[in-house]
mmCIF file of C-alpha atoms and ligand atoms in Angstrom:
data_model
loop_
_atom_site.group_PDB
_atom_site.id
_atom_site.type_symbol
_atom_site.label_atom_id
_atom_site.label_comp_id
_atom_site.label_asym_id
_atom_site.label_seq_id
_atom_site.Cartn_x
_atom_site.Cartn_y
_atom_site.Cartn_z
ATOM 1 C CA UNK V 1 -301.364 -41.535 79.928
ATOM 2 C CA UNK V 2 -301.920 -38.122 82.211
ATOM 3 C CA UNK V 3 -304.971 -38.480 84.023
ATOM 4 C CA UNK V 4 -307.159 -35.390 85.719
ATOM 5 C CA UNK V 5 -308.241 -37.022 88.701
ATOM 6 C CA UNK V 6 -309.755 -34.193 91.028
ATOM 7 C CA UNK V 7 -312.231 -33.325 88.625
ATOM 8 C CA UNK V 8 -315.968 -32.900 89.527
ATOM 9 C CA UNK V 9 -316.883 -35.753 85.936
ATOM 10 C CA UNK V 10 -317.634 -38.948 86.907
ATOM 11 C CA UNK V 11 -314.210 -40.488 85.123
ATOM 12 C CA UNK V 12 -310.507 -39.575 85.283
ATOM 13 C CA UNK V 13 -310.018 -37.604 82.280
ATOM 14 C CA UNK V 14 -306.859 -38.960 79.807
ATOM 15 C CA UNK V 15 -305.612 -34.725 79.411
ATOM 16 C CA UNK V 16 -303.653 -35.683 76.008
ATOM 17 C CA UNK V 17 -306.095 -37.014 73.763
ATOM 18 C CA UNK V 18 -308.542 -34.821 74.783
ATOM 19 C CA UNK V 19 -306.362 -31.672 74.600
ATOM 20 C CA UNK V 20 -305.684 -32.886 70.973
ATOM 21 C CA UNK V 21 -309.853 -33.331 70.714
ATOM 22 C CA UNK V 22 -310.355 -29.739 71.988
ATOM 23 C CA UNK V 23 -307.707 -28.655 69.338
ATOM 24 C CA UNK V 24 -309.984 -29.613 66.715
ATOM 25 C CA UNK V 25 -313.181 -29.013 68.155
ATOM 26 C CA UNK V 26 -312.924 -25.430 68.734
ATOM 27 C CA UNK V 27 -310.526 -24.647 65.901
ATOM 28 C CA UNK V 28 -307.367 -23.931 68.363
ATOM 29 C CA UNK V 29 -304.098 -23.718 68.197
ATOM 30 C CA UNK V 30 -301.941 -23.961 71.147
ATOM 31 C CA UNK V 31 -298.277 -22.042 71.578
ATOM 32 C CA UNK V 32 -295.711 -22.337 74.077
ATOM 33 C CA UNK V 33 -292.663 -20.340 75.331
ATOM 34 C CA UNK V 34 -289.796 -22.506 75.994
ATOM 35 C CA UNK V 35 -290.305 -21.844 79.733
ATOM 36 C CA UNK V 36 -293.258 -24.103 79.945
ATOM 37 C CA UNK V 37 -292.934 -27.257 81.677
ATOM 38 C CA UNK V 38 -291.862 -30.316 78.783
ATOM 39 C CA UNK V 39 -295.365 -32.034 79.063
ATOM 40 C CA UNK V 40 -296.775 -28.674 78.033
ATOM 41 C CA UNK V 41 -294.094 -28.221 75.359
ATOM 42 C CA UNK V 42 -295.001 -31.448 73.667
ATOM 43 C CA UNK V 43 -298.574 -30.922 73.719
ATOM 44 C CA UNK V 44 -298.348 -27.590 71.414
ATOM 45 C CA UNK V 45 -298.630 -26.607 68.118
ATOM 46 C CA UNK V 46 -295.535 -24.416 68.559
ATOM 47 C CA UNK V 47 -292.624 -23.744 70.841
ATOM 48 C CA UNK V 48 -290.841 -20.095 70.514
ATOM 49 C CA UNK V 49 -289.185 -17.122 72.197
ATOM 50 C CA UNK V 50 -291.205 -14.218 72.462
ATOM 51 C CA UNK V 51 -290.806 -12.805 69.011
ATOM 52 C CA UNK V 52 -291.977 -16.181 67.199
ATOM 53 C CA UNK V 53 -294.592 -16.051 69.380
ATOM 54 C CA UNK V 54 -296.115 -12.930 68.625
ATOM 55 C CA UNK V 55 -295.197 -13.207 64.636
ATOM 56 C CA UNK V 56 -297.388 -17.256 65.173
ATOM 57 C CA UNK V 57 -299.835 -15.583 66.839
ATOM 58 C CA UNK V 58 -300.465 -13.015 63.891
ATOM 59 C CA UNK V 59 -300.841 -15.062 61.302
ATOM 60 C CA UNK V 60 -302.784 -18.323 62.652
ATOM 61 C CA UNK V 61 -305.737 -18.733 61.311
ATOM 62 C CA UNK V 62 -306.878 -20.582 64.237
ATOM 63 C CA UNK V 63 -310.081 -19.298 65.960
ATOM 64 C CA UNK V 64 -308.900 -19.826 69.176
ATOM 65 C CA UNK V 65 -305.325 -18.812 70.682
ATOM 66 C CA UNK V 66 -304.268 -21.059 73.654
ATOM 67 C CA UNK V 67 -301.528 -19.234 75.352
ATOM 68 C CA UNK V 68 -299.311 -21.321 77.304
ATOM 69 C CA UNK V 69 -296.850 -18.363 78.367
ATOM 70 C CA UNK V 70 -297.187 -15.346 80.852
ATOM 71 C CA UNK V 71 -300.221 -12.646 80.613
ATOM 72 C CA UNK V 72 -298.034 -10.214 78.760
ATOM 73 C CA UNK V 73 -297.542 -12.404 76.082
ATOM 74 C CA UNK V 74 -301.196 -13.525 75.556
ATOM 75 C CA UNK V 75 -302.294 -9.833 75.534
ATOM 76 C CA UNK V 76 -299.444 -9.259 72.649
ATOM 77 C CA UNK V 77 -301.815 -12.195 70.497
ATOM 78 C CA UNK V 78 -305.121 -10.292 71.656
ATOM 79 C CA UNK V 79 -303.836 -6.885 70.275
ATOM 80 C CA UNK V 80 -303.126 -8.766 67.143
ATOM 81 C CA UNK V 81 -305.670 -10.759 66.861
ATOM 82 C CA UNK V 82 -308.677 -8.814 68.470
ATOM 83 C CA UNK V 83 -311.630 -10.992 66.627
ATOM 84 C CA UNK V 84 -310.123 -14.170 68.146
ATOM 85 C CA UNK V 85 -310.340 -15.690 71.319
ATOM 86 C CA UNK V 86 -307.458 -15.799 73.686
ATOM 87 C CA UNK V 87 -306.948 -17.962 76.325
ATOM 88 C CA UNK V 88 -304.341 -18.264 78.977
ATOM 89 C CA UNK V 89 -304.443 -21.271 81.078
ATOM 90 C CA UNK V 90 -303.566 -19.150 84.368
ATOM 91 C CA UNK V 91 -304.824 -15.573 84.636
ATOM 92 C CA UNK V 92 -302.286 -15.162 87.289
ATOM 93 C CA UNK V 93 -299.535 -15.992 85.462
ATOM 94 C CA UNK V 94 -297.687 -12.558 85.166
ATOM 95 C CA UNK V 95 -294.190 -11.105 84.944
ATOM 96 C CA UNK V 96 -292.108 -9.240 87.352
ATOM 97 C CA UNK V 97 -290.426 -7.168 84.373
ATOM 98 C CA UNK V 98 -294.110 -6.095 82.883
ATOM 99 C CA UNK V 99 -294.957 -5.337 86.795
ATOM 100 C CA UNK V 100 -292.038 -3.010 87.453
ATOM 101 C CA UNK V 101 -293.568 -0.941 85.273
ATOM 102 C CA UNK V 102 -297.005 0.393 86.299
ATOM 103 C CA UNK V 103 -298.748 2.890 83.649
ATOM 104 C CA UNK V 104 -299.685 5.677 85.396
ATOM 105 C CA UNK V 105 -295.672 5.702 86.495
ATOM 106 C CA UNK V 106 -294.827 4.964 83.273
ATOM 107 C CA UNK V 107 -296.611 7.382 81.540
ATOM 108 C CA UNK V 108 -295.275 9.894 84.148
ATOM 109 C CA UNK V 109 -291.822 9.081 83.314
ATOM 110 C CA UNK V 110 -292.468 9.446 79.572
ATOM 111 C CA UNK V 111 -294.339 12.738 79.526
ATOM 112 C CA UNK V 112 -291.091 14.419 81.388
ATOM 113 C CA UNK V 113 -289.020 14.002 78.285
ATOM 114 C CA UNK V 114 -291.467 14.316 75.546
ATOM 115 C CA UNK V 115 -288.512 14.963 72.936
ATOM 116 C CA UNK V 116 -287.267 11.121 73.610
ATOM 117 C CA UNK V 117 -288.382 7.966 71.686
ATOM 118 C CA UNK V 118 -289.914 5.411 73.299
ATOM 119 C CA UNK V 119 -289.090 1.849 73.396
ATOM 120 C CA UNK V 120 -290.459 -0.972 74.662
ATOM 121 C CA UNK V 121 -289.134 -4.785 75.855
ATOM 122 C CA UNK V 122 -292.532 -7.032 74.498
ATOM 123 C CA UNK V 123 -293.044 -7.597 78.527
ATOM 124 C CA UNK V 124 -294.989 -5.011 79.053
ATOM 125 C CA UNK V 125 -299.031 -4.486 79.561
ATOM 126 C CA UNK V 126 -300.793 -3.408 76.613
ATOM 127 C CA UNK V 127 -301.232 -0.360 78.775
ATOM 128 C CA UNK V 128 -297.691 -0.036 78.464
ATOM 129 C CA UNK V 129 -297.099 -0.838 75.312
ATOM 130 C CA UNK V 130 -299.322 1.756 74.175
ATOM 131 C CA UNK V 131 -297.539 4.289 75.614
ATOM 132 C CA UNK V 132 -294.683 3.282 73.128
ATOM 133 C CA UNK V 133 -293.080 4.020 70.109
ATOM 134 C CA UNK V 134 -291.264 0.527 69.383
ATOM 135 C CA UNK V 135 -291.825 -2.600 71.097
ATOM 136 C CA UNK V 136 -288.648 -5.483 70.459
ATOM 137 C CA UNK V 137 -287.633 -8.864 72.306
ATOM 138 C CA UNK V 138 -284.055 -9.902 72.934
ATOM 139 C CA UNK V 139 -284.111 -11.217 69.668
ATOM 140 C CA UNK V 140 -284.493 -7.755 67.883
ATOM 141 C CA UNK V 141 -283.389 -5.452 70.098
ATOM 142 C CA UNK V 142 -280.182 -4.557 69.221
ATOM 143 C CA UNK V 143 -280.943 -4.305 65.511
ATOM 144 C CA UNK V 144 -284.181 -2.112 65.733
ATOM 145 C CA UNK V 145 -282.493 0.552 68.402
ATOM 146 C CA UNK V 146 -279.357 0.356 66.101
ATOM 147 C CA UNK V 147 -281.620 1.333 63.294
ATOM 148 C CA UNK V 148 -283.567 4.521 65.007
ATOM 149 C CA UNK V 149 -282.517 8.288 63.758
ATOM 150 C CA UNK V 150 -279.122 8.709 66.045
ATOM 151 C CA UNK V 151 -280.494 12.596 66.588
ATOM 152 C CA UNK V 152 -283.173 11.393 68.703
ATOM 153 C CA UNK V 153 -282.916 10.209 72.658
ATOM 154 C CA UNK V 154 -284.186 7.372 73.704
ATOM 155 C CA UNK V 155 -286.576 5.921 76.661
ATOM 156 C CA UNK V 156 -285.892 2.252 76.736
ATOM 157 C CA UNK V 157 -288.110 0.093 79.347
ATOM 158 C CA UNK V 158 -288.575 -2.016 81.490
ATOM 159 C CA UNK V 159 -285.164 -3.951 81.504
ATOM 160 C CA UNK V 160 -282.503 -1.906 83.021
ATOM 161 C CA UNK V 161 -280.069 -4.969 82.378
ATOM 162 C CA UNK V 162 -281.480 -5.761 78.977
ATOM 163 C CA UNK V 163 -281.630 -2.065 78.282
ATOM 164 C CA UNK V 164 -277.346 -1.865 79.465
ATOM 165 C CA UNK V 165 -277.038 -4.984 77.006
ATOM 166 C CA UNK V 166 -278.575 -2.773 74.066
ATOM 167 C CA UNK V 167 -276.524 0.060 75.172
ATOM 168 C CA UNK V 168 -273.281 -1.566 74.969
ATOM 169 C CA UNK V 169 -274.349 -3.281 71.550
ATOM 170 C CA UNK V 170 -275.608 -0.088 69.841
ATOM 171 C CA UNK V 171 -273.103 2.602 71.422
ATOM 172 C CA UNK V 172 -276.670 4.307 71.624
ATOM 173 C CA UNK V 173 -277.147 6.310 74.990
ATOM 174 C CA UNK V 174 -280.546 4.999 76.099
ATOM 175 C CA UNK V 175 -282.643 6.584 79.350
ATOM 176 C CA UNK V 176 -283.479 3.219 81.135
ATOM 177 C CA UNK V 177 -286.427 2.431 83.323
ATOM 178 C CA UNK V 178 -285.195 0.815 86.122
ATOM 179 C CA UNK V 179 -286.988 -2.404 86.160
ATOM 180 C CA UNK V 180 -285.456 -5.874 86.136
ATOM 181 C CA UNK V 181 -286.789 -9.893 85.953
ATOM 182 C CA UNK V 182 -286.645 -11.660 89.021
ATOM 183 C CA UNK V 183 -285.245 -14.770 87.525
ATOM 184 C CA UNK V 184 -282.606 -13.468 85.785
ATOM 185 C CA UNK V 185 -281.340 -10.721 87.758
ATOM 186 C CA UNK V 186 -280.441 -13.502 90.265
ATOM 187 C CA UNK V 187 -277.843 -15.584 88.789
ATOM 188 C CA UNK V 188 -274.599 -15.715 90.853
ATOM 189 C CA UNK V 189 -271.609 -15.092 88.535
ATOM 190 C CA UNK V 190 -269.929 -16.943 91.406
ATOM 191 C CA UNK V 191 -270.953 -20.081 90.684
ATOM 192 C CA UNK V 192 -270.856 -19.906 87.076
ATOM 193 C CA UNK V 193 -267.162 -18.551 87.234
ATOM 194 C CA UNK V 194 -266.671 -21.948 89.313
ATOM 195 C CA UNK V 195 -268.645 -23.903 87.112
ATOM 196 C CA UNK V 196 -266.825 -22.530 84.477
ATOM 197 C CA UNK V 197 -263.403 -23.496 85.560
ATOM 198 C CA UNK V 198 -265.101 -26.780 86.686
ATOM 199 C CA UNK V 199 -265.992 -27.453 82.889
ATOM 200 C CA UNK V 200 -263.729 -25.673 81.011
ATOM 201 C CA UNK V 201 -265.022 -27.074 77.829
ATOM 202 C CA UNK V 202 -268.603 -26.049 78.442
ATOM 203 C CA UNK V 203 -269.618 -22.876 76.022
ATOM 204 C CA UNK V 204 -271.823 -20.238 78.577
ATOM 205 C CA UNK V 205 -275.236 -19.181 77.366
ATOM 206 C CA UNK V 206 -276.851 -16.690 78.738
ATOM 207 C CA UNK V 207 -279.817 -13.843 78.323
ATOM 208 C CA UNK V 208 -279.334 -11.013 77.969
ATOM 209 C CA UNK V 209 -281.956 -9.845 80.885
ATOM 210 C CA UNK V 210 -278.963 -10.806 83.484
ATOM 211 C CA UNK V 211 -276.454 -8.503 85.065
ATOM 212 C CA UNK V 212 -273.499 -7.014 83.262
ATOM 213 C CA UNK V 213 -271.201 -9.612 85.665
ATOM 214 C CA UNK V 214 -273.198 -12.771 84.607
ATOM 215 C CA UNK V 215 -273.173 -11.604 80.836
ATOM 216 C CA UNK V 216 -269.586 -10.748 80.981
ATOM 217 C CA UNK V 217 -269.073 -14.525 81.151
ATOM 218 C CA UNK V 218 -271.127 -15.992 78.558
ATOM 219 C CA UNK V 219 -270.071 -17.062 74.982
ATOM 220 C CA UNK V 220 -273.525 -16.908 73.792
ATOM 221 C CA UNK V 221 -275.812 -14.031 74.750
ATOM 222 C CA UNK V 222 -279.515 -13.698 72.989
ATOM 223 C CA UNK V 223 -283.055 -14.361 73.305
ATOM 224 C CA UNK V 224 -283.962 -18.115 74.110
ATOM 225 C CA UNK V 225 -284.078 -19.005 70.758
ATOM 226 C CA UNK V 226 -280.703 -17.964 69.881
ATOM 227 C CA UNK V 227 -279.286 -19.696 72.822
ATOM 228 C CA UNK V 228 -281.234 -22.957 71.708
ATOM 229 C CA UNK V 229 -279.592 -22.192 68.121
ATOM 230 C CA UNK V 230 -276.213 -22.504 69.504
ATOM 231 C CA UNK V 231 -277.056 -25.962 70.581
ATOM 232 C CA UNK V 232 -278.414 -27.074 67.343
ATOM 233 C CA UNK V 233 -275.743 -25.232 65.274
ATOM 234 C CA UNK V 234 -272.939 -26.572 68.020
ATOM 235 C CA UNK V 235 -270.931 -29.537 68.859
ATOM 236 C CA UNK V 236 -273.413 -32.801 69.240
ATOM 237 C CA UNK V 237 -271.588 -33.983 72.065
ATOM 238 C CA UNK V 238 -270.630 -30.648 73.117
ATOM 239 C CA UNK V 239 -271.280 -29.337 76.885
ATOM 240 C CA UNK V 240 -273.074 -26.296 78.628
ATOM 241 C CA UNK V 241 -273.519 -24.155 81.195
ATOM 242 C CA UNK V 242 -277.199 -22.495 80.815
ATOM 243 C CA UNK V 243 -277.849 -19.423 82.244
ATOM 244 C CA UNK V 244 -281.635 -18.689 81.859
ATOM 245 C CA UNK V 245 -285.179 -20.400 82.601
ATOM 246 C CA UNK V 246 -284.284 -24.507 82.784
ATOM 247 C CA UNK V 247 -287.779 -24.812 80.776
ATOM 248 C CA UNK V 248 -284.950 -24.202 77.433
ATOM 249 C CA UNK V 249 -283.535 -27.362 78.069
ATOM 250 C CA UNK V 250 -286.124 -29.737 77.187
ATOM 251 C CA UNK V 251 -285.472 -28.525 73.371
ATOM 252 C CA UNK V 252 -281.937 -28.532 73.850
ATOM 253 C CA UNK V 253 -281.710 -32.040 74.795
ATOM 254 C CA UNK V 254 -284.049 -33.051 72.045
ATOM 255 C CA UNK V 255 -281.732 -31.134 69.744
ATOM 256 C CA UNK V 256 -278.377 -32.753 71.138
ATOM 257 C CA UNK V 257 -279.117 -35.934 73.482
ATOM 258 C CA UNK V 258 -275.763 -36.567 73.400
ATOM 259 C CA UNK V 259 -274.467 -33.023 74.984
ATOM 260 C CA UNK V 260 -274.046 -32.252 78.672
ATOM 261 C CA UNK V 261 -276.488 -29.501 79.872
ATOM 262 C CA UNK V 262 -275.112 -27.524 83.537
ATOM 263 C CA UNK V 263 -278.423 -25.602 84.663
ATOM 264 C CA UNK V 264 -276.466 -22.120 86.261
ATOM 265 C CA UNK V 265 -277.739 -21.646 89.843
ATOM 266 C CA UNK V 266 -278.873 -18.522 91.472
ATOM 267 C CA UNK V 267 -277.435 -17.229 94.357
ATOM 268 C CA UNK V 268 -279.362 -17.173 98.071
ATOM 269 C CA UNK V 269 -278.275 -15.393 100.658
ATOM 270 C CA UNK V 270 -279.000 -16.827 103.765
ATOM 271 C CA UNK V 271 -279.366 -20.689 101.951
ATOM 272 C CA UNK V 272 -276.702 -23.499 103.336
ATOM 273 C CA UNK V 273 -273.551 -22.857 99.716
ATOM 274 C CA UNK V 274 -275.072 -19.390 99.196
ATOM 275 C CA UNK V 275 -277.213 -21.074 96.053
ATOM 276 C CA UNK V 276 -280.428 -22.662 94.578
ATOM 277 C CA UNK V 277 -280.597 -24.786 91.758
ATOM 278 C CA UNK V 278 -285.022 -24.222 91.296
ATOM 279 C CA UNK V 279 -284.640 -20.522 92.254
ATOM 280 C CA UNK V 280 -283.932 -19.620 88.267
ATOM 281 C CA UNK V 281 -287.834 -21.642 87.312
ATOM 282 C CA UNK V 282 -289.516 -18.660 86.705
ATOM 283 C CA UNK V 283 -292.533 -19.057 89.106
ATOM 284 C CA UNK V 284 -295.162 -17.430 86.695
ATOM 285 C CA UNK V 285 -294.477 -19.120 83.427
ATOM 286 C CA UNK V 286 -295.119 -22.462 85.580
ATOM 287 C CA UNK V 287 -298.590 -21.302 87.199
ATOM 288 C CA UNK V 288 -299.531 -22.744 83.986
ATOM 289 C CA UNK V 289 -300.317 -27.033 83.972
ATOM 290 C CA UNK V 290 -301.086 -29.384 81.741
ATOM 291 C CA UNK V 291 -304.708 -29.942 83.837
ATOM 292 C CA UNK V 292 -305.193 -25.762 83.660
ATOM 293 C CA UNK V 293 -304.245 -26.559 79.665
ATOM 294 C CA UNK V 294 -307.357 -29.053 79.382
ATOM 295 C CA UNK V 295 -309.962 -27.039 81.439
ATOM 296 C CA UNK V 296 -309.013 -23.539 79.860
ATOM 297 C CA UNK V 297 -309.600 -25.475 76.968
ATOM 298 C CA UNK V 298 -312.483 -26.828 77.833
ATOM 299 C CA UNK V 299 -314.513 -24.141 79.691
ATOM 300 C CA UNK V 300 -313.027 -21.478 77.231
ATOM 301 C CA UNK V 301 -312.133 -19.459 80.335
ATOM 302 C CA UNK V 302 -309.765 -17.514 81.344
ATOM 303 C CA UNK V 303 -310.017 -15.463 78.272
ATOM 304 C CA UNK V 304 -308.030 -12.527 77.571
ATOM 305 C CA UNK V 305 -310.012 -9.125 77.538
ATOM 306 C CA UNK V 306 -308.701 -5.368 76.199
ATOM 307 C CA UNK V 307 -310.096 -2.253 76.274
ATOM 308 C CA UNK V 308 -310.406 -1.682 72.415
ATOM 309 C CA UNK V 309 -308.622 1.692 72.725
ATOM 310 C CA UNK V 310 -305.715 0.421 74.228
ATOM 311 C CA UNK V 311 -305.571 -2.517 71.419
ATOM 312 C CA UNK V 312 -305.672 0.070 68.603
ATOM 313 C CA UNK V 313 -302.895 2.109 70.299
ATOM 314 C CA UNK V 314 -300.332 -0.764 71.236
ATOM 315 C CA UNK V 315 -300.949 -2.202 68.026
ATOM 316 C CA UNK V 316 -298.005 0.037 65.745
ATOM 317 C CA UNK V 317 -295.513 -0.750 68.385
ATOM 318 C CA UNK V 318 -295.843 -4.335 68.140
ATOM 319 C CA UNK V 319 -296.104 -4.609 64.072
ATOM 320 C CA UNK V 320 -292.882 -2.585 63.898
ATOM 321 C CA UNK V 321 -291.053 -4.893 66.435
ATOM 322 C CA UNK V 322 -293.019 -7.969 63.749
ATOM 323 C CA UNK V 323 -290.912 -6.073 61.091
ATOM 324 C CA UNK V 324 -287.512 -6.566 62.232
ATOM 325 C CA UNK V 325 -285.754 -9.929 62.092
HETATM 326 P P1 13P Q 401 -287.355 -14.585 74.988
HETATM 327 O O1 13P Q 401 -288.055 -15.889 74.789
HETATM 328 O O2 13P Q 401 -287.812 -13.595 73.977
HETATM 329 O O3 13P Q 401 -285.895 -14.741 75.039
HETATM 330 O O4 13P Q 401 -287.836 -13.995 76.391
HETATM 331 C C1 13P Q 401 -287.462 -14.518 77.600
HETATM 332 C C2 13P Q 401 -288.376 -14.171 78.678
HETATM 333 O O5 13P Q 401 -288.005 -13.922 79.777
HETATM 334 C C3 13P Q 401 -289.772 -14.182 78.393
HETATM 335 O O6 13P Q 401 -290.397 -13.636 79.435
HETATM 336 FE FE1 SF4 Q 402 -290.971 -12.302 83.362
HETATM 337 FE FE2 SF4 Q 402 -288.542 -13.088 84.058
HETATM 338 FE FE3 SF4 Q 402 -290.535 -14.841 84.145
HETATM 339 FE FE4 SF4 Q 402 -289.612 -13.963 81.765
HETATM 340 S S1 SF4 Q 402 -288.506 -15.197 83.256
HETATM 341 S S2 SF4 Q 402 -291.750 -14.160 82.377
HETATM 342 S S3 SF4 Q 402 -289.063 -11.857 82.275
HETATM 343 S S4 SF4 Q 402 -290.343 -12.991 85.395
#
């Protein structure tokens, strides 16, 4: 039993059974990203990467659209489903990729080469996104750039690491905003190289939004679900070295209990080894609590809002990134 506690009602509240209540009561349907913390992950409807998310959030028929991922993400569901509600337990709960990008500087960057293409990661504003050609995720990156007509350049944003990824998997020369996540881009290939020889059994996963040096060492690189396919498709007692939010490993262990999971630390300057083992928990993704769950829920608040002008205009990027596997 999870009780709320510091609430102003007159009895601890039991947050499961009435999060399952609320479900029903207001027709809603709850999704996660992996990154959530486990008690959120095993309180929704459904657990995905960023892609899954967006294709789950287009076709519910749900009335109401519980995010339980970053504000990026929830605006994605709003643009595709504008006549529904869409609630994100934290408003606060942002991105520092979507962030390095700011519109107006955006839109500045695109208007200067008006011959090129433009591409968008999903985290992005809707701003942002509707400023774009393409949106894609990790998971469809590769294969929608790969597709494009090879006569045209290329703007690809925000993820200067994920964008240098797509590069080197395409052979396509792609004009990269210089943006970068600030969980990612901090993973020290030190200690995995050490880690590495530590366990030389272990297989590396790792995103793709991390340096050329940290991907350089993986044996798995893709979007979180393709990293949490390795596990199922892998060795049951097999071993790893994880090299992305720890929220992924919740599903991992539930899809090998018997395999050994090594969370890949970050590296610190200035900390006693020159590491942090917390400093990869993206610090946005987990603004977002099971008690924030229950009262979004229950006061139907914060709700995402768009400007209907910028929904209609994001909303061809995102259906052709929908359209690619
Ligand atoms: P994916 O779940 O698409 O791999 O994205 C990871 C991420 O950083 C989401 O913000
Ligand atoms: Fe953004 Fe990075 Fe957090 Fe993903 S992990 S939500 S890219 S800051």
């Amino acid at each position: 039993m999870i009780l709320l506690t510091n609430n102003r009602e007159d009895s601890p509240v039991d947050l499961l059974p009435e999060i399952e209540r609320l479900k029903q009561e207001l027709n809603a349907v709850v999704l996660a990203h992996y990154y959530q913390t486990d008690e959120i992950q095993d309180v929704a409807d459904f657990i995905g990467d960023s892609l899954d998310l967006s294709r789950k959030a287009a076709e519910t028929d749900a009335d109401v659209i519980v995010f339980c991922g970053v504000h990026f993400m929830a605006e994605t569901a709003k643009v595709l489903s504008p006549q529904k509600t869409v609630l994100l337990p934290d408003l606060q709960a942002g991105c520092s990729l979507a962030d390095s990008a700011p519109p107006e500087e955006f839109k500045a960057f695109v208007d200067a080469h008006p011959d090129h293409l433009v591409v968008n990661y999903v985290n992005t504003s809707a701003a942002v996104k509707a400023l774009s050609d393409y949106c894609v995720t990790s998971s469809n990156a590769v294969k929608l750039v790969s597709g494009l007509p090879s006569d045209k350049p290329i703007i690809f944003g925000p993820d200067k690491f994920l964008g240098d990824w797509v590069m080197r998997e395409t052979g396509r020369d792609l004009l990269l905003w210089q943006g970068s996540c600030e969980v990612h881009e901090m993973f020290s290939e030190q200690k995995i190289a050490e880690m590495k020889a530590e366990h030389p059994a272990a297989k590396v996963l790792v995103h793709p939004e991390c340096p050329l040096p940290v991907r350089a060492l993986g044996d798995v690189i893709g979007s979180t679900r393709i990293l949490l396919e390795a596990v199922q498709n892998g060795d049951a007692n097999g071993e790893y070295i994880v090299v992305t939010e720890p929220g992924i490993i919740h599903k991992m262990k539930q899809a090998a209990p018997e395999a050994i999971f090594h969370m890949a630390p970050a590296e610190i300057a200035g900390s006693e080894d020159g590491s942090c083992t917390s400093c990869n928990t993206c610090p946005h993704m987990r603004r977002n609590t099971l008690e924030k769950l229950y009262l979004c829920m229950k006061n139907q608040t914060p709700e995402i809002h768009l400007d209907p002008a910028i929904i209609e205009r994001a909303r061809l990027p995102i259906e052709r990134m929908l359209q690619v596997g």
